[in-house]
CSV table of C-alpha atoms in Angstrom, one decimal:
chain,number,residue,atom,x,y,z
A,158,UNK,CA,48.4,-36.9,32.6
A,159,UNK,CA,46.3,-39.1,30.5
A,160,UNK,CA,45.5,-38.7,27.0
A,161,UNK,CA,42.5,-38.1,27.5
A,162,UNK,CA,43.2,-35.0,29.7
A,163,UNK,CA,45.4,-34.1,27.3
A,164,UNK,CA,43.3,-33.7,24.5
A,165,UNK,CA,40.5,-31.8,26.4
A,166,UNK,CA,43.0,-29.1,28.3
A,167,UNK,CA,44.5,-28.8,24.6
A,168,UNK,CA,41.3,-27.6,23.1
A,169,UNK,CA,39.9,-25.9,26.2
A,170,UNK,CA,43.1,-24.1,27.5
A,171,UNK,CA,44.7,-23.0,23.8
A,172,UNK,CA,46.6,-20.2,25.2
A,173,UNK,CA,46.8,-16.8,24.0
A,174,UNK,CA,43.5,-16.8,22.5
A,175,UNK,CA,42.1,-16.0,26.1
A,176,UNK,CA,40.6,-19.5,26.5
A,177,UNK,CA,39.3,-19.5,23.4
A,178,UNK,CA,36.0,-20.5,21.7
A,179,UNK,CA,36.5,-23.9,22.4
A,180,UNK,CA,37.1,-23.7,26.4
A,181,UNK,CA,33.1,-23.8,25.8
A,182,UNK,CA,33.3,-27.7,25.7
A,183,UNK,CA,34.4,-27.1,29.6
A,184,UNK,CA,31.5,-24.9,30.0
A,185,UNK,CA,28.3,-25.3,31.9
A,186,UNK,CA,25.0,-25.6,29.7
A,187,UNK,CA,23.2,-23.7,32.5
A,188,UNK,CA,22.4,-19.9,31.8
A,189,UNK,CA,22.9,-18.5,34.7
A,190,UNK,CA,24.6,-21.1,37.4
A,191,UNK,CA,24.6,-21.2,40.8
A,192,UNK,CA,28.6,-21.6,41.4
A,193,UNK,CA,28.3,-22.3,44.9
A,194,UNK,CA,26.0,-24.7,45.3
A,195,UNK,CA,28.3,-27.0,42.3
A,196,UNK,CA,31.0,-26.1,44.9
A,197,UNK,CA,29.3,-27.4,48.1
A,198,UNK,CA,29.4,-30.9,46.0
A,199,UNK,CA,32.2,-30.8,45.0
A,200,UNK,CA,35.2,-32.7,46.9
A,201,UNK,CA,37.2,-30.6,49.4
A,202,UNK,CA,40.6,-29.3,48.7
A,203,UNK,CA,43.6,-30.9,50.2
A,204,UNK,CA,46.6,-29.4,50.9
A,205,UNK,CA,48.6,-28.1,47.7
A,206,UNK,CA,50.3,-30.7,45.6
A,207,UNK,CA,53.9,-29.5,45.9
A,208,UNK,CA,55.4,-31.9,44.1
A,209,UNK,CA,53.0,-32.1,40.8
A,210,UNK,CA,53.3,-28.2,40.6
A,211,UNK,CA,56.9,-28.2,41.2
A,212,UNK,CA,57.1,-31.2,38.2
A,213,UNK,CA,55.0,-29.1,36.1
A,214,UNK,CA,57.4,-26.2,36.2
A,215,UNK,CA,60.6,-28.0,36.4
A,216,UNK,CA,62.9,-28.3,33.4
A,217,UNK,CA,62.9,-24.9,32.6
A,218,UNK,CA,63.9,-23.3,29.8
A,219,UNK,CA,62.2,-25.8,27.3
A,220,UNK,CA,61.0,-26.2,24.1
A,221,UNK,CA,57.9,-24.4,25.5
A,222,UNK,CA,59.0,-22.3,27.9
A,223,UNK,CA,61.8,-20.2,29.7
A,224,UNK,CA,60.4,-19.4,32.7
A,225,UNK,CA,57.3,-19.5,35.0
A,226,UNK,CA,56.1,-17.9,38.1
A,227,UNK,CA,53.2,-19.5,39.9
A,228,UNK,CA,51.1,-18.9,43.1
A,229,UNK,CA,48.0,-21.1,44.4
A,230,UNK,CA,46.4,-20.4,47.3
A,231,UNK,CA,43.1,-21.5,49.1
A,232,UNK,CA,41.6,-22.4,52.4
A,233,UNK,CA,44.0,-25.3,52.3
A,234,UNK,CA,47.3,-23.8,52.1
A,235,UNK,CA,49.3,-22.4,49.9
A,236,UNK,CA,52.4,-22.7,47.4
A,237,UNK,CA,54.8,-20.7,45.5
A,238,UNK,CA,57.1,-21.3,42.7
A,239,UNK,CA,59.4,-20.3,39.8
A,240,UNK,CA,61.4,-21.7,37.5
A,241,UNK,CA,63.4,-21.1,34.2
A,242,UNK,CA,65.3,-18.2,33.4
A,243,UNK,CA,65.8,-14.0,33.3
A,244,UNK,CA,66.7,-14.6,29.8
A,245,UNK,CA,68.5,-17.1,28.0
A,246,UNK,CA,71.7,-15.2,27.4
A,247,UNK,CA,72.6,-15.0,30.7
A,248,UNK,CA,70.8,-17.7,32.2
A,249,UNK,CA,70.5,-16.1,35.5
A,250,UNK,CA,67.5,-17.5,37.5
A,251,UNK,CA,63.9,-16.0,36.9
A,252,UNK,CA,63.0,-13.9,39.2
A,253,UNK,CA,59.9,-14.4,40.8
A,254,UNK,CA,58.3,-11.2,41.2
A,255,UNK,CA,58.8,-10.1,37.8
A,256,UNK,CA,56.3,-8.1,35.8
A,257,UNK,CA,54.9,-9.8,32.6
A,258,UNK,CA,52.4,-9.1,30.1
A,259,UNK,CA,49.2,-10.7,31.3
A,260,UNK,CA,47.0,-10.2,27.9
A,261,UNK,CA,43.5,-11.1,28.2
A,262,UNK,CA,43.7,-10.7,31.7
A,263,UNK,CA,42.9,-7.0,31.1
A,264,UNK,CA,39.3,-7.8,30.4
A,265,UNK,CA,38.5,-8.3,33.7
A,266,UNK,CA,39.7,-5.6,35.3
A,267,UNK,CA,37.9,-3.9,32.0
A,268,UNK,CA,34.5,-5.8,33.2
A,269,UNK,CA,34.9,-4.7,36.9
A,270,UNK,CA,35.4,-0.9,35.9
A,271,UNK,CA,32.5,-1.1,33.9
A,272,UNK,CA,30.0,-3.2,36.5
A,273,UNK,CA,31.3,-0.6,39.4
A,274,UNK,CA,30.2,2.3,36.6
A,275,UNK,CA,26.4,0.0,36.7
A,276,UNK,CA,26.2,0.0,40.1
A,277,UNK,CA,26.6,3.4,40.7
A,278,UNK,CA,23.6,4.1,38.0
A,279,UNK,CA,26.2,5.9,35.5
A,280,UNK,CA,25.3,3.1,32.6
A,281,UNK,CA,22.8,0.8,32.5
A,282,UNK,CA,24.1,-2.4,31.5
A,283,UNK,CA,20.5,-3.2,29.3
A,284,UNK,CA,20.8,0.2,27.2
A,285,UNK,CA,22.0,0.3,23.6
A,286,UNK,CA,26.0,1.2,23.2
A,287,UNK,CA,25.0,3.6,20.8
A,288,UNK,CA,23.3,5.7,23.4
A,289,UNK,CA,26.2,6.7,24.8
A,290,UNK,CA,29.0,6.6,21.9
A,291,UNK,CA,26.0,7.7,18.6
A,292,UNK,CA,29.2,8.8,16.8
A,293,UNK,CA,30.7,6.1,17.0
A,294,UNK,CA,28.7,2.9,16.7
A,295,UNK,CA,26.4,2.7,13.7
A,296,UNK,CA,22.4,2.2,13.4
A,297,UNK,CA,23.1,-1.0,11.9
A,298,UNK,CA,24.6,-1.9,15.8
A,299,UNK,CA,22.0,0.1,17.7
A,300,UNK,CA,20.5,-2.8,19.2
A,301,UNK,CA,23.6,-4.1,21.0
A,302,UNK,CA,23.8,-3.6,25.1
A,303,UNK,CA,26.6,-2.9,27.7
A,304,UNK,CA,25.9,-6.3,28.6
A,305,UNK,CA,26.4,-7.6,25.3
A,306,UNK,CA,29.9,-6.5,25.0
A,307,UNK,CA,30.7,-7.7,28.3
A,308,UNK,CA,30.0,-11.2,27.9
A,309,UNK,CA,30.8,-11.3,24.1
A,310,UNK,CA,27.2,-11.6,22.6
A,311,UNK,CA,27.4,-8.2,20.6
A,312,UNK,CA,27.7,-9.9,17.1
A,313,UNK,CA,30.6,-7.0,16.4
A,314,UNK,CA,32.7,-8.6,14.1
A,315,UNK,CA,37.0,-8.1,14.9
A,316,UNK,CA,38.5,-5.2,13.6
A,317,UNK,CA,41.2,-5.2,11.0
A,318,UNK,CA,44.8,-5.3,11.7
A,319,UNK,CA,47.9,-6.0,10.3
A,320,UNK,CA,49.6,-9.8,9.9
A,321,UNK,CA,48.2,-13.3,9.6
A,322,UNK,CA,51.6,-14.9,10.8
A,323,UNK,CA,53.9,-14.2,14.3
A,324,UNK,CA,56.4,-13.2,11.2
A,325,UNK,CA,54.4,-10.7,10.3
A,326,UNK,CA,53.3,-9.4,13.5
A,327,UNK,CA,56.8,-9.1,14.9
A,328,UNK,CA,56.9,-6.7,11.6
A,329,UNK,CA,54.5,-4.6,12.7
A,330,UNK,CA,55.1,-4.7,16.6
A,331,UNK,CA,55.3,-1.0,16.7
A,332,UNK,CA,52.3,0.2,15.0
A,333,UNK,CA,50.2,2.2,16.9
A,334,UNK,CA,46.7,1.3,16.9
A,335,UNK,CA,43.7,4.0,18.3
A,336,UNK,CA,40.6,2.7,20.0
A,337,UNK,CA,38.5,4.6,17.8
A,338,UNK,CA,40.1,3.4,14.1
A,339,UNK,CA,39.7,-0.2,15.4
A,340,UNK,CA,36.1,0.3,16.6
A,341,UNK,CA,35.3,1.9,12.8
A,342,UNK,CA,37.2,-0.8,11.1
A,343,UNK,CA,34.7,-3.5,12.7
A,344,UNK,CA,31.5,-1.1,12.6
A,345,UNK,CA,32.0,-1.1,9.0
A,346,UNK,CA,31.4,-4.5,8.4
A,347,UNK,CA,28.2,-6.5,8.8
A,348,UNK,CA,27.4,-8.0,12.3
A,349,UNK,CA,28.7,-11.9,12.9
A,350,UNK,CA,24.9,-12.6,14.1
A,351,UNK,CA,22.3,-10.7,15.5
A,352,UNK,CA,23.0,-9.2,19.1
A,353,UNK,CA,22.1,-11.4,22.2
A,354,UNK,CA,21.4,-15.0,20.2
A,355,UNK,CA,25.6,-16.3,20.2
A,356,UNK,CA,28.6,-15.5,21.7
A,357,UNK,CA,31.9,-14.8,19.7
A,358,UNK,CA,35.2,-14.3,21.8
A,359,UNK,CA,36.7,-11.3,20.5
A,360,UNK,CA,38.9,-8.0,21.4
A,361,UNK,CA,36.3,-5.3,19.7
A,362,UNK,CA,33.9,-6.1,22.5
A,363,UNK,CA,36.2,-4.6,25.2
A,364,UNK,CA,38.0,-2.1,23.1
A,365,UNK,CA,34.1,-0.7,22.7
A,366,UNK,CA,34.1,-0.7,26.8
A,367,UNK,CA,36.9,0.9,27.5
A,368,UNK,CA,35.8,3.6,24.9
A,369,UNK,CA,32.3,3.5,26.9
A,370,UNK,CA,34.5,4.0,30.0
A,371,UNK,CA,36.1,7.0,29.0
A,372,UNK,CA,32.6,8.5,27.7
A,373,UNK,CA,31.3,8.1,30.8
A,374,UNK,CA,33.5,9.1,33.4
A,375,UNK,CA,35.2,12.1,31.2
A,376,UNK,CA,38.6,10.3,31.9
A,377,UNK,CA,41.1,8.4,30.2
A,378,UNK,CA,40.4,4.4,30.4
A,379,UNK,CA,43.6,4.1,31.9
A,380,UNK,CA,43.2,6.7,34.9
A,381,UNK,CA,40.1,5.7,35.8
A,382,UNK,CA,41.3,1.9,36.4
A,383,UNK,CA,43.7,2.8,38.2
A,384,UNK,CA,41.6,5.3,40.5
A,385,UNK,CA,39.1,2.6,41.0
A,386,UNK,CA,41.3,-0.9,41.2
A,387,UNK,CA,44.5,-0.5,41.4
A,388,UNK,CA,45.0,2.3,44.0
A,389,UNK,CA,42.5,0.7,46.4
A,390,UNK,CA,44.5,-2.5,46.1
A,391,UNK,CA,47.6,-1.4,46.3
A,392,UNK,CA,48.4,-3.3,43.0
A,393,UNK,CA,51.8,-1.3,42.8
A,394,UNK,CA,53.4,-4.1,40.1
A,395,UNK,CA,50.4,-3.3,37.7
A,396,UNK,CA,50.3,-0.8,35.0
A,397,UNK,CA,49.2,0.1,31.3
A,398,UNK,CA,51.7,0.6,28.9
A,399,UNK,CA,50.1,3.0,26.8
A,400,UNK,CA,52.4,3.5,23.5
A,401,UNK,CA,55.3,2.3,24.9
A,402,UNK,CA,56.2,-1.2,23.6
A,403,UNK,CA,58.5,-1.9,26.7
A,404,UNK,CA,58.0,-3.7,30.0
A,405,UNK,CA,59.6,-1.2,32.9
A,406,UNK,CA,60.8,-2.8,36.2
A,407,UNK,CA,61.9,-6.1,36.5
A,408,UNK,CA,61.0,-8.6,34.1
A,409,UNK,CA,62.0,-12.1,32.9
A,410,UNK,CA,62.5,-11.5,28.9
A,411,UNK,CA,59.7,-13.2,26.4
A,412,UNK,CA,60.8,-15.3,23.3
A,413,UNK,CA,58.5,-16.2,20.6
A,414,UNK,CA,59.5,-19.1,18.4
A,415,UNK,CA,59.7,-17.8,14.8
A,416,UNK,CA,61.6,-17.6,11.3
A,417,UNK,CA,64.5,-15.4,12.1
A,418,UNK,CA,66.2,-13.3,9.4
A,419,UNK,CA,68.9,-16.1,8.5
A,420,UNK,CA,65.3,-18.1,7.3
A,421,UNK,CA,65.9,-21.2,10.1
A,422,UNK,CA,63.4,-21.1,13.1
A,423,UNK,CA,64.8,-20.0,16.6
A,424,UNK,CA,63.6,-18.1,19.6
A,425,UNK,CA,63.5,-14.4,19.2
A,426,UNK,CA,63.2,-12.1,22.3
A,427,UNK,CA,60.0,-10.4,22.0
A,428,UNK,CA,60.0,-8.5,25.2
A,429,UNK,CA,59.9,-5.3,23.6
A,430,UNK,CA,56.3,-5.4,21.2
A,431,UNK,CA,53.7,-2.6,21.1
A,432,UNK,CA,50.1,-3.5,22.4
A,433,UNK,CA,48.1,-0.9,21.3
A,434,UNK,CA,46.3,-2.8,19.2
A,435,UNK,CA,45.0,-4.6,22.9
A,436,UNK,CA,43.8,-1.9,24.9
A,437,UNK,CA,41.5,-2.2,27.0
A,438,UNK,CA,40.9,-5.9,25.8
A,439,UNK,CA,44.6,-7.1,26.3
A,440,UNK,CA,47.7,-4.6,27.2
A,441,UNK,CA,47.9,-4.9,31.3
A,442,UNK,CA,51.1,-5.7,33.1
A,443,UNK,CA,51.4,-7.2,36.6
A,444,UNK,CA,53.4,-9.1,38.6
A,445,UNK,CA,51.6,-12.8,40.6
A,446,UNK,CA,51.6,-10.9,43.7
A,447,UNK,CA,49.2,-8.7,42.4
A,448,UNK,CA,46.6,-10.5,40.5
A,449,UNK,CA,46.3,-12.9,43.2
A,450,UNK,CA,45.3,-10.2,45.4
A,451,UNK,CA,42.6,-8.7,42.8
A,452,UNK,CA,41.5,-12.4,41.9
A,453,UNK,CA,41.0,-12.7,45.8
A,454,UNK,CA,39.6,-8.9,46.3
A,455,UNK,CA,37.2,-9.4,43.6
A,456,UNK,CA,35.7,-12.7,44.8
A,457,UNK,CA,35.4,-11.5,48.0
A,458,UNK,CA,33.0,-8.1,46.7
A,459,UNK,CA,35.8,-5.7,47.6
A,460,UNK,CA,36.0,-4.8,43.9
A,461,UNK,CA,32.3,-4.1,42.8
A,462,UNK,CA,30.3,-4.4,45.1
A,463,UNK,CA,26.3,-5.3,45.4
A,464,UNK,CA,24.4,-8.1,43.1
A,465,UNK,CA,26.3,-6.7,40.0
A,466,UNK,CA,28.9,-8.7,41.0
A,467,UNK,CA,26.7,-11.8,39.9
A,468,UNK,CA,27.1,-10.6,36.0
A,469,UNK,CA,31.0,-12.1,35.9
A,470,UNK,CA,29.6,-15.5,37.6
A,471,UNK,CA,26.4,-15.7,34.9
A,472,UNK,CA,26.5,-17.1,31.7
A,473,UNK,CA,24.3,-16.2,29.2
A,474,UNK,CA,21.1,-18.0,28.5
A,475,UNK,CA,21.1,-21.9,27.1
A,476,UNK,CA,19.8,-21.0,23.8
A,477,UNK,CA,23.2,-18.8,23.2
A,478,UNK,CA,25.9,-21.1,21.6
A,479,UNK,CA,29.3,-20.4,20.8
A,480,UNK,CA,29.6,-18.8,17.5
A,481,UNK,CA,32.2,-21.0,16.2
A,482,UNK,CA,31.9,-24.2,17.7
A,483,UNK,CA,28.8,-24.3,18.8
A,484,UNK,CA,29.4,-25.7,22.4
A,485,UNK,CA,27.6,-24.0,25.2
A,486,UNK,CA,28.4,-20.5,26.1
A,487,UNK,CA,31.7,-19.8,28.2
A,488,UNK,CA,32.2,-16.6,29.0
A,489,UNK,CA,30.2,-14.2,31.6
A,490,UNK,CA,31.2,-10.6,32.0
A,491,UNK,CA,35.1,-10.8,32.2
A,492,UNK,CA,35.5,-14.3,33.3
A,493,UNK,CA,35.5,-17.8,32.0
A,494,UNK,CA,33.5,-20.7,33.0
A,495,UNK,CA,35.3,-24.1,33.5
A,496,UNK,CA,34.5,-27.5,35.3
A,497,UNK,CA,37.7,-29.0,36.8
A,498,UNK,CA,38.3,-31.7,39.0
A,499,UNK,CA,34.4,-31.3,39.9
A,500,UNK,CA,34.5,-27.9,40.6
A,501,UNK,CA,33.2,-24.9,39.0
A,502,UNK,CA,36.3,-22.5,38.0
A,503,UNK,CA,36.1,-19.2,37.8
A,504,UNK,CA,38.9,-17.0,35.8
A,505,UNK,CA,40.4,-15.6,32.8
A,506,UNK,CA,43.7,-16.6,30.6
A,507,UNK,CA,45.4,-14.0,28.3
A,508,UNK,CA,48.5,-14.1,26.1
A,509,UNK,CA,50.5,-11.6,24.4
A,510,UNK,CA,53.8,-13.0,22.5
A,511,UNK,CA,56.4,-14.2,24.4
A,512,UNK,CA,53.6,-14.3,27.8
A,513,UNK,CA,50.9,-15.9,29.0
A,514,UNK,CA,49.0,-15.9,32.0
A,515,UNK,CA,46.0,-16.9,33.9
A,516,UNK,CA,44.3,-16.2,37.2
A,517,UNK,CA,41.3,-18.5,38.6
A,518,UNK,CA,39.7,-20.0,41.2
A,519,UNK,CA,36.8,-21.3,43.0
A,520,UNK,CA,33.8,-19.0,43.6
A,521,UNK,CA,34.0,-19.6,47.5
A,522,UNK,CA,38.1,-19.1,46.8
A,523,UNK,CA,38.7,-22.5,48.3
A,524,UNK,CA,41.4,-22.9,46.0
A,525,UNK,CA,43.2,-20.2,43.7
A,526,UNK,CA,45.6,-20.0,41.2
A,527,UNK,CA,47.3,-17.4,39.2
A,528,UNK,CA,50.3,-18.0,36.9
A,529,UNK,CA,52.9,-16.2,34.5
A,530,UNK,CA,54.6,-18.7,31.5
A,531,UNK,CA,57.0,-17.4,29.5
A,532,UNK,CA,55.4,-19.2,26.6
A,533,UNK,CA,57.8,-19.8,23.3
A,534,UNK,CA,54.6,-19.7,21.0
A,535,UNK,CA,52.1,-17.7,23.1
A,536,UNK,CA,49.4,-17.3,20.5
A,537,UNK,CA,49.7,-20.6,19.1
A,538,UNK,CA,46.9,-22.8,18.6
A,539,UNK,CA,48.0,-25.7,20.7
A,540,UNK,CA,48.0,-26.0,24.5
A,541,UNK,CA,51.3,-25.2,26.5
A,542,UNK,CA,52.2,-28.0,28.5
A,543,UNK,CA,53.8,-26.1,31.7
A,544,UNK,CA,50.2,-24.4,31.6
A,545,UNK,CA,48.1,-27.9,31.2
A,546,UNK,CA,50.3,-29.2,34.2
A,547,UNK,CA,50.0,-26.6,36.9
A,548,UNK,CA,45.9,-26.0,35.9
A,549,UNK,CA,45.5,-29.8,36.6
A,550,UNK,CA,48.0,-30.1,39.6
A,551,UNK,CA,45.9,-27.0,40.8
A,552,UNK,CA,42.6,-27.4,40.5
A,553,UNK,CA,42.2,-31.4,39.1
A,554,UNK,CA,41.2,-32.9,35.1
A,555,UNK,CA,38.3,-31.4,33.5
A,556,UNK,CA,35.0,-32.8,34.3
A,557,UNK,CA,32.1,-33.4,32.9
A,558,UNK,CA,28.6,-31.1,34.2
């Protein structure tokens, strides 16, 4: 990998912050594009590159890492592979159909729920939030859509929560965090920028939808994923964890590199942490197995169904701008936009600490990939290198539009 490549996948694939704002460099300037006509340009697929994935995974436990579970798939073939350990007191092998916090992940199936709500004319995805939560979303936010939320152009600015360092959040791992307290924490504050003219990443947009879920359907968030995605796929690895702060069924343990109470810096297992403060933006668990099968259910219409579908391959309009960096917009409803190895790459990353993992792939699902790194510094800033590797092995180095 060059440094070049380096650089960019550092800035674009940052893990933990769910791509982040500056994946947007990556992203296509184009409002609204057409993913499969990029794709019929783009150079076929070969056969999986056993041996760069294999490298990219190999070594494990690292500095970066202690384990990995990877599956790509596509028209071409596909591979599988694991690496690293259970946990690093034992040492015993990973085991490859673990469960594993999968983090930002969640939005999708968040996005899908919602879009499948749309389609069925329960919500309208042009009509204000507040029309269906007035008690809970202000007048000052009354202008702000369904759509909006999904693809991250609200202008809702992030709720308040305790910690500013992974010290502090281990601290606080078991506070319990309510929808509705973090929705009136953000609702109190003034909007980021006026709704529909940027796009700001952020967990309020999706903790909003799941509330807007629940309105709608009379059910808990939870149940009603489940009824509409995870029972029809038979995703029997996947769950939400609710208030409980532990993983249950097998797992590979997650460390987070951090100051431990003698003051030096060490790996502490972080397996156990609440994730209430995620929700409906960030607090799924899964197993490979089973987001490759949504990733390939969802492609495929099988998940919603009809031209709503289109909204998670859109991007909004080339006058919106990332908030922050002011690239070109990356996110549609629930996925993120990249070009790689001159393809358009559908997909979404999430971290929670101790975990990361991804799922993308090509719109036409030529090529596929999900993953599962036991990241040592999951919500850091940088990029993890096991991650960089298998995305370019995968799919190829970024590209230009």
């Amino acid at each position: 990998m060059n440094a070049r490549t380096r650089t960019v996948l550092a800035t674009a694939l940052a893990l933990g912050i769910a791509a982040g704002p500056a994946a947007a460099a990556l992203a296509a300037s184009a409002p609204r594009p057409a993913a499969t006509s990029t794709a019929a340009k783009a150079p076929a697929f070969g056969t999986p590159d056993a041996k760069a994935l294999a490298a990219a995974i190999a070594g494990l436990p690292g500095d970066t890492a202690t384990a990995a579970l990877v599956r790509v798939s596509g028209t071409s073939g596909a591979w599988r592979g694991s690496s690293g350990v259970h946990d690093v007191r034992s040492g015993r092998p990973a085991d490859p159909d673990a469960r594993f916090r999968a983090g930002s992940v969640t939005k999708v199936f968040t996005a899908a729920t919602v879009l499948q709500l749309a389609t069925e004319k329960r919500l309208d995805l042009d009509r204000p939030v507040r029309a269906y939560l007035p008690e809970l979303i202000p007048a000052a936010y009354k202008k702000v859509t369904v759509r909006q939320l999904l693809n991250h152009t609200s202008g809702l600015p992030p709720a308040d929560l305790p910690g500013t360092t992974v010290e502090e959040w281990y601290e606080n791992r078991f506070v319990i965090h309510t929808p509705r307290e973090m929705v009136a924490s953000a609702t109190a504050k003034r909007a980021e920028f006026p709704a529909g003219t940027r796009q700001h990443y952020l967990n309020i947009n999706y903790t909003v939808a799941g509330l807007l879920i629940e309105r709608v359907t009379g059910h808990t968030y939870e149940s009603e994923v489940a009824r509409r995605i995870l029972k029809p796929l038979d995703l029997h690895g996947t769950s939400y964890p609710g208030t409980d702060p532990r993983i249950h069924g097998p797992h590979n343990h997650g460390y987070q590199r951090m100051r431990l109470d003698d003051g030096t810096t060490g790996l502490r297992d972080v397996s156990v942490w609440g994730a209430t403060d995620g929700w409906a933006a960030g607090d799924i668990i899964s197993t490979t197995a089973d987001l490759e099968r949504f990733t390939e259910a969802l492609f495929r219409g099988r998940v919603v169904r009809g031209p709503l579908l289109e909204e998670m391959f859109m991007l909004p309009g080339p006058s919106v701008r990332d908030y922050e960096s002011d690239a070109p917009a990356a996110y549609s409803a629930g996925l993120t936009s990249w070009r790689l190895g001159g393809h358009r790459v559908w997909g979404k990353t999430g971290g929670r600490w101790g975990y990361n993992a991804g799922i993308g792939g090509t719109r036409d699902l030529s090529r596929t990939l999900v993953y599962s790194v036991n990241s040592t510094d999951a919500k850091g800033q940088g990029a993890n290198d096991v991650v960089m590797g298998l995305i370019v092995s995968a799919f190829g180095a970024p590209t230009r539009e």
